[in-house]
Each structure stands twice: as C-alpha cells, then as structure tokens.
Tab-separated table of C-alpha atoms in Angstrom:
chain	number	residue	atom	x	y	z
A	1	PRO	CA	123.021	-2.039	-107.171
A	2	ALA	CA	120.456	0.631	-108.575
A	3	ALA	CA	121.350	3.404	-110.802
A	4	SER	CA	121.322	5.654	-107.830
A	5	ASP	CA	124.129	3.254	-105.736
A	6	PRO	CA	127.393	3.817	-107.237
A	7	ALA	CA	130.309	4.541	-104.508
A	8	THR	CA	131.657	7.966	-105.154
A	9	ARG	CA	130.765	11.051	-106.585
A	10	VAL	CA	133.576	12.043	-108.989
A	11	ASP	CA	133.217	15.751	-109.663
A	12	ARG	CA	132.731	18.521	-107.110
A	13	ASP	CA	133.526	21.375	-109.262
A	14	ALA	CA	132.216	20.702	-112.959
A	15	PRO	CA	130.105	18.837	-111.605
A	16	PRO	CA	132.388	11.820	-107.213
A	17	ALA	CA	132.243	8.673	-103.169
A	18	ASP	CA	134.166	3.722	-101.751
A	19	SER	CA	132.846	5.022	-100.930
A	20	SER	CA	133.440	5.517	-101.777
A	21	PRO	CA	139.413	9.110	-104.097
A	22	ALA	CA	140.779	11.659	-106.252
A	23	ARG	CA	140.668	15.119	-107.365
A	24	ASP	CA	142.469	17.490	-110.210
A	25	GLY	CA	145.321	19.345	-109.661
A	26	ARG	CA	146.201	17.680	-105.784
A	27	ALA	CA	149.608	17.376	-105.077
A	28	ALA	CA	150.671	13.556	-105.478
A	29	ASN	CA	151.124	11.442	-102.087
A	30	ASP	CA	154.368	11.331	-101.210
A	31	GLY	CA	153.801	9.242	-98.270
A	32	ALA	CA	153.024	11.821	-95.348
A	33	GLY	CA	149.786	12.061	-93.909
A	34	ALA	CA	150.296	8.607	-91.811
A	35	VAL	CA	147.049	8.510	-89.391
A	36	ALA	CA	147.968	10.899	-86.244
A	37	THR	CA	146.418	10.035	-82.785
A	38	ARG	CA	146.904	11.637	-79.578
A	39	PRO	CA	144.542	12.532	-75.833
A	40	PRO	CA	142.056	14.755	-76.650
A	41	SER	CA	143.658	17.182	-74.685
A	42	ALA	CA	145.979	18.525	-77.256
A	43	GLY	CA	144.364	21.011	-79.721
A	44	ARG	CA	142.462	20.167	-82.706
A	45	GLU	CA	143.872	20.082	-86.009
A	46	PRO	CA	142.479	23.094	-88.284
A	47	ARG	CA	138.999	22.827	-89.736
A	48	ALA	CA	138.617	22.706	-93.795
A	49	ASP	CA	137.246	26.274	-93.269
A	50	ASP	CA	140.285	27.495	-91.115
A	51	HIS	CA	142.582	27.538	-94.425
A	52	PRO	CA	141.732	28.464	-98.192
A	53	GLU	CA	143.334	25.539	-99.591
A	54	ARG	CA	142.297	22.212	-99.150
A	55	GLY	CA	144.231	19.320	-100.004
A	56	SER	CA	147.564	21.161	-100.019
A	57	ALA	CA	150.854	18.725	-99.873
A	58	GLY	CA	151.739	17.430	-96.374
A	59	ALA	CA	149.168	16.737	-93.513
A	60	PRO	CA	147.184	19.070	-91.156
A	61	ALA	CA	149.339	21.192	-88.973
A	62	ALA	CA	149.674	19.560	-85.377
A	63	GLY	CA	148.195	21.102	-82.449
A	64	PRO	CA	149.320	22.524	-79.396
A	65	GLY	CA	152.221	20.365	-77.581
A	66	ASP	CA	152.677	18.029	-80.880
A	67	ALA	CA	156.075	19.908	-82.020
A	68	GLY	CA	158.824	17.923	-82.998
A	69	GLU	CA	156.287	14.675	-82.271
A	70	PRO	CA	156.140	12.110	-85.636
A	71	GLU	CA	152.408	11.390	-86.500
A	72	ALA	CA	152.056	8.026	-85.852
A	73	THR	CA	149.513	5.506	-83.813
A	74	PRO	CA	150.964	4.346	-80.290
A	75	PRO	CA	151.028	0.733	-79.952
A	76	GLY	CA	148.401	-1.011	-78.077
A	77	LEU	CA	145.849	1.502	-78.858
A	78	THR	CA	142.429	0.850	-77.355
A	79	ALA	CA	140.382	3.215	-75.608
A	80	PRO	CA	138.142	5.833	-77.871
A	81	ALA	CA	140.094	8.603	-75.618
A	82	ASP	CA	143.493	8.009	-76.882
A	83	VAL	CA	142.232	9.225	-80.442
A	84	ASP	CA	141.754	12.960	-81.578
A	85	VAL	CA	138.361	12.437	-83.769
A	86	ASP	CA	138.746	15.763	-85.318
A	87	SER	CA	142.384	15.261	-86.238
A	88	LEU	CA	141.818	11.983	-87.629
A	89	LEU	CA	139.250	12.914	-90.047
A	90	ALA	CA	141.201	16.141	-91.219
A	91	VAL	CA	143.652	13.196	-92.082
A	92	ALA	CA	141.723	11.363	-94.081
A	93	GLU	CA	140.219	14.384	-95.815
A	94	THR	CA	143.658	15.465	-96.762
A	95	ALA	CA	145.138	12.035	-98.045
A	96	TYR	CA	142.032	11.580	-99.953
A	97	ASP	CA	142.363	15.258	-101.721
A	98	ARG	CA	146.158	14.429	-102.651
A	99	VAL	CA	145.153	11.288	-104.561
A	100	THR	CA	144.453	12.697	-108.384
A	101	SER	CA	144.161	8.975	-109.588
A	102	LEU	CA	143.525	5.418	-108.165
A	103	ARG	CA	143.050	1.596	-109.285
A	104	ALA	CA	141.594	-0.152	-106.652
A	105	ALA	CA	139.575	-3.826	-106.180
A	106	PHE	CA	136.451	-3.203	-104.673
A	107	SER	CA	133.639	-5.096	-103.268
A	108	GLN	CA	130.058	-4.025	-102.933
A	109	ARG	CA	127.265	-4.980	-100.453
A	110	MET	CA	123.887	-3.437	-100.770
A	111	GLU	CA	120.819	-4.243	-98.104
A	112	VAL	CA	117.756	-3.083	-99.110
A	113	PRO	CA	115.258	-3.752	-95.784
A	114	LEU	CA	111.976	-2.384	-97.753
A	115	LEU	CA	112.201	-5.051	-100.403
A	116	ASP	CA	114.066	-7.659	-98.226
A	117	ARG	CA	116.816	-8.003	-100.737
A	118	VAL	CA	120.624	-8.207	-100.223
A	119	SER	CA	123.522	-7.847	-103.156
A	120	GLU	CA	126.808	-8.352	-103.605
A	121	GLY	CA	129.347	-7.547	-105.862
A	122	HIS	CA	132.813	-6.729	-106.882
A	123	GLY	CA	135.392	-5.623	-109.489
A	124	THR	CA	137.784	-2.688	-110.082
A	125	TRP	CA	137.307	0.732	-109.295
A	126	TYR	CA	139.171	3.763	-111.737
A	127	GLN	CA	139.358	7.389	-110.800
A	128	ARG	CA	141.007	9.854	-112.382
A	129	GLY	CA	140.632	13.664	-111.430
A	130	SER	CA	137.395	15.191	-110.649
A	131	GLY	CA	135.378	14.034	-113.394
A	132	HIS	CA	136.560	10.735	-114.654
A	133	PHE	CA	135.234	7.417	-112.729
A	134	ARG	CA	134.366	3.907	-113.489
A	135	MET	CA	132.979	1.028	-111.265
A	136	ALA	CA	133.534	-2.152	-113.199
A	137	PHE	CA	131.921	-5.046	-112.120
A	138	ASP	CA	133.063	-8.511	-112.504
A	139	GLU	CA	129.984	-9.696	-110.394
A	140	PRO	CA	127.161	-8.881	-111.700
A	141	PRO	CA	128.991	-9.273	-115.115
A	142	GLY	CA	128.687	-6.311	-117.331
A	143	ASP	CA	127.387	-4.069	-114.677
A	144	VAL	CA	129.320	-0.795	-114.871
A	145	LEU	CA	129.059	2.700	-114.009
A	146	VAL	CA	130.692	5.644	-115.809
A	147	ALA	CA	131.436	9.261	-115.238
A	148	ASP	CA	132.870	10.802	-118.564
A	149	GLY	CA	133.667	14.281	-117.489
A	150	THR	CA	130.191	15.298	-118.581
A	151	PHE	CA	127.678	12.627	-117.768
A	152	PHE	CA	127.115	9.978	-115.517
A	153	TRP	CA	126.242	6.479	-116.987
A	154	ALA	CA	124.987	3.411	-114.915
A	155	TYR	CA	124.334	0.432	-117.204
A	156	GLN	CA	123.188	-2.777	-115.028
A	157	PRO	CA	122.473	-5.551	-117.438
A	158	SER	CA	122.086	-7.603	-114.437
A	159	GLN	CA	118.622	-5.485	-113.449
A	160	GLN	CA	117.929	-3.908	-116.826
A	161	PRO	CA	119.422	-5.581	-119.745
A	162	ASP	CA	117.849	-3.012	-122.325
A	163	GLN	CA	118.128	0.387	-120.653
A	164	VAL	CA	121.191	2.658	-119.332
A	165	ILE	CA	120.594	5.970	-116.974
A	166	ARG	CA	122.455	8.942	-117.967
A	167	SER	CA	122.728	11.940	-115.768
A	168	ARG	CA	124.585	15.413	-116.078
A	169	LEU	CA	127.150	15.757	-114.100
A	170	GLY	CA	126.630	18.830	-111.822
A	171	THR	CA	122.576	18.325	-111.237
A	172	GLY	CA	120.650	15.204	-110.079
A	173	ALA	CA	124.213	12.998	-109.824
A	174	GLU	CA	126.143	14.919	-107.845
A	175	ALA	CA	123.340	15.063	-104.928
A	176	GLY	CA	123.797	11.585	-104.274
A	177	THR	CA	124.898	9.071	-106.781
A	178	VAL	CA	128.786	10.524	-107.274
A	179	ASP	CA	131.662	10.748	-105.071
A	180	VAL	CA	129.891	10.050	-102.021
A	181	LEU	CA	133.254	9.249	-99.959
A	182	GLY	CA	134.637	12.965	-100.906
A	183	GLN	CA	131.166	14.451	-99.898
A	184	ILE	CA	131.400	12.664	-96.746
A	185	LEU	CA	134.957	13.382	-95.820
A	186	SER	CA	134.439	16.858	-96.728
A	187	GLU	CA	131.779	17.376	-94.590
A	188	ALA	CA	132.533	15.061	-91.622
A	189	ARG	CA	133.921	17.640	-89.069
A	190	THR	CA	130.976	20.190	-89.879
A	191	ARG	CA	127.998	18.344	-90.386
A	192	TYR	CA	128.365	15.216	-88.154
A	193	SER	CA	129.681	14.170	-84.796
A	194	GLY	CA	132.285	11.785	-84.654
A	195	VAL	CA	133.069	8.878	-82.537
A	196	TYR	CA	136.171	6.368	-82.487
A	197	THR	CA	134.559	3.115	-82.218
A	198	GLY	CA	137.594	0.794	-82.681
A	199	ARG	CA	140.460	-0.956	-84.621
A	200	GLU	CA	139.847	-3.447	-87.937
A	201	THR	CA	141.743	-4.755	-89.871
A	202	VAL	CA	140.304	-4.532	-93.211
A	203	SER	CA	141.973	-6.601	-96.179
A	204	ASP	CA	145.253	-7.000	-94.172
A	205	VAL	CA	145.510	-3.147	-93.418
A	206	GLU	CA	145.023	-2.083	-89.907
A	207	THR	CA	142.288	0.849	-90.034
A	208	LEU	CA	140.827	3.073	-87.264
A	209	VAL	CA	137.027	2.858	-87.303
A	210	VAL	CA	135.227	6.289	-86.990
A	211	THR	CA	131.103	6.480	-86.732
A	212	LEU	CA	129.680	9.642	-88.055
A	213	THR	CA	125.890	10.453	-86.715
A	214	PRO	CA	124.782	13.496	-88.847
A	215	ARG	CA	123.809	16.995	-86.553
A	216	GLU	CA	120.982	17.703	-88.598
A	217	ARG	CA	118.549	15.219	-90.278
A	218	GLY	CA	119.352	14.655	-94.191
A	219	ARG	CA	119.735	12.097	-96.096
A	220	TYR	CA	122.228	9.681	-94.258
A	221	ARG	CA	121.044	8.462	-90.886
A	222	GLY	CA	124.654	7.415	-90.141
A	223	VAL	CA	127.901	7.104	-91.823
A	224	ARG	CA	130.649	4.684	-90.515
A	225	VAL	CA	134.582	4.977	-92.560
A	226	TRP	CA	137.620	2.531	-91.623
A	227	ILE	CA	140.508	4.847	-92.089
A	228	ALA	CA	144.010	3.163	-92.983
A	229	VAL	CA	147.066	3.845	-89.716
A	230	SER	CA	149.712	3.634	-92.943
A	231	ASP	CA	148.218	6.630	-95.265
A	232	GLY	CA	144.860	8.070	-94.022
A	233	LEU	CA	143.516	6.543	-96.664
A	234	VAL	CA	139.677	5.150	-96.257
A	235	ARG	CA	139.317	1.311	-97.036
A	236	ARG	CA	135.900	0.952	-96.283
A	237	PHE	CA	132.621	3.410	-95.870
A	238	ARG	CA	129.354	2.244	-94.708
A	239	ILE	CA	126.378	4.563	-95.450
A	240	GLU	CA	122.794	4.150	-94.044
A	241	GLU	CA	120.143	5.942	-96.138
A	242	GLU	CA	117.067	7.580	-94.971
A	243	ASN	CA	114.945	4.581	-96.452
A	244	GLU	CA	117.406	2.333	-94.295
A	245	SER	CA	118.934	0.845	-97.125
A	246	VAL	CA	122.803	0.372	-96.116
A	247	ARG	CA	125.553	0.384	-98.742
A	248	THR	CA	128.941	-0.926	-97.695
A	249	VAL	CA	132.226	-0.504	-100.268
A	250	THR	CA	135.533	-1.933	-99.368
A	251	LEU	CA	138.430	-1.381	-101.442
A	252	SER	CA	141.673	-3.141	-101.527
A	253	ALA	CA	144.982	-3.573	-103.226
A	254	LEU	CA	144.990	0.692	-104.024
A	255	GLU	CA	147.244	1.868	-106.439
A	256	PRO	CA	146.987	5.540	-106.002
A	257	GLN	CA	148.711	7.703	-108.466
A	258	VAL	CA	148.556	5.182	-111.485
A	259	SER	CA	148.440	6.172	-114.742
A	260	LEU	CA	144.726	5.607	-116.335
A	261	PRO	CA	143.571	5.604	-120.178
A	262	ASP	CA	140.977	7.775	-121.306
A	263	SER	CA	139.311	4.716	-122.917
A	264	LEU	CA	138.778	3.398	-119.553
A	265	PHE	CA	136.234	6.536	-118.974
A	266	ARG	CA	134.071	6.408	-122.119
A	267	PHE	CA	131.007	4.620	-122.616
A	268	THR	CA	129.172	3.163	-125.976
A	269	VAL	CA	125.570	2.470	-125.576
A	270	PRO	CA	125.044	-0.967	-126.286
A	271	PRO	CA	122.919	-2.079	-129.285
A	272	GLY	CA	119.504	-2.294	-128.653
A	273	VAL	CA	119.760	-0.510	-125.496
A	274	GLN	CA	117.741	2.441	-124.819
A	275	THR	CA	119.002	5.904	-122.943
A	276	PHE	CA	116.835	7.095	-120.247
A	277	GLU	CA	117.845	10.396	-118.260
A	278	GLY	CA	118.375	10.406	-114.739
C-alpha cells in the first residue's frame, strides 16, 4: 500500500482505522455487546451525540419495546427489514470503543484503477490505546506502518526501499491515514446513510454487512463494514476513495485486551534510508 493507505487512524485525541479498534481509557470488553437486531418499528438506539460519554460500559440502551429482551440475532434472518441498521452501527461503535488493545491477523487488498494495479498483503495488526499502532507485513516482507504516539511512520521497502515517510499525528496523518475504521464508525450514523445488505461469513465468523453511502460529498464514495454477530467487532471493512481506489481489510484471530510491549510501537530508521516529512 502507499504511505497514505494504512488501515486505521490511531489517535483521535492527541492526534487511527481494519480497517480498519482501540482507544485509551475505555472499559474492558466483558463479552456484552452482541449485535442486536429487531424490526425497524422498534425505537432507534441513541446516537453518539445523545449522551456525553462514548464507549461507556455495556451495549447501547434498548429502544422502546425491548425491555427484558436479550440482545441476540434471531435465527434465519434474511430480509433487510429485520435489521435495525442504526442500532447495529451503535453496537459496532461501542464494541470498538471498549477495546483498549488488540492483536489480530490482517489481510489487505488495494485496487488502484488509475494505475491498473492490484496489490495484496498480510501480516499482524497491533493496537494499544489511542496513539500506538503497528501494521507489520509478512507479505510484502519488511513493509511496516507504525504510530509511536507522536509520529506515524510508513516504511515500505517493497515500493521505496531507500525512504520512510514520517507524519506528525494530529495533522495530515489524521486526515486520512490513521484510524480510518474508528472515524467511520463514529460518523456512520450522522454522515452516512446505512443499508443492511445481508449476512456473510468472514474467517469463520458470522457477520452482518452494512453499506454506507455519504450524505454529502467527501473523501469516500462508499464504505462497507462486516460486523460480527457474536461481539459487534468489525471483521472486514471496504473503502472506495473518491479517486476510485478501493481498500479492503480483513481482520481475523482477534485478541482484544492483550498485553503489548512498548517495543512494538517504536520505529528505528534503517541505515541508508532517508526520512521525508509527510
């Protein structure tokens, strides 16, 4: 991927995205937050701006008519009308906010029509708190994206072996290269129109798929998220840029709330490699 194509924004405060799931000061995920589905006639979940504290423990409050009902997906759900998309997105946002650290396997596919180019990669995704992120590629070997709390580093020897791009978090990096998934989930119910588009199994995990269309023209022409029925965490996200480039990130073998050493989030410029400001 290009230096501007990591899967996530790491820092929303001090400055992030798959896509793509960790913030400081969030409660641990205790297993609550399984995806809730119900007929659209039931009341909507509160939006993020309905309450001052985002990421509070527990799934979003149930709407009218849900008292005493468990948050579970009815078996045999097939019709879009069976899913309250607003509630589904609220659950996904809350589940994302509650994960304070994460290790996962990832695969990424980049499609760039303007260059008639498709590239794929895979490796390990690490995230801790709101400013520390590492996307370490096994393929292409040696490629790495790192956020150390102050800077975002993009070193991709598969494309530019003699240079690394460094961006200060909270400036250009935050605008589109850091925590894309977090940004999408926080804006999904206010800046996008969401439509339920079916069920899919992603890495042996059952998911509900929501397609998001921006209400006003912006950076993204369209977004799709695959939300796990079991825990509300996103297992895949797909972003179509205004330039028609498409990035798809799939996460598997998720390990939330895992202990991650500081050394993962440090980057040392290799000898002979020049640093350029992004």
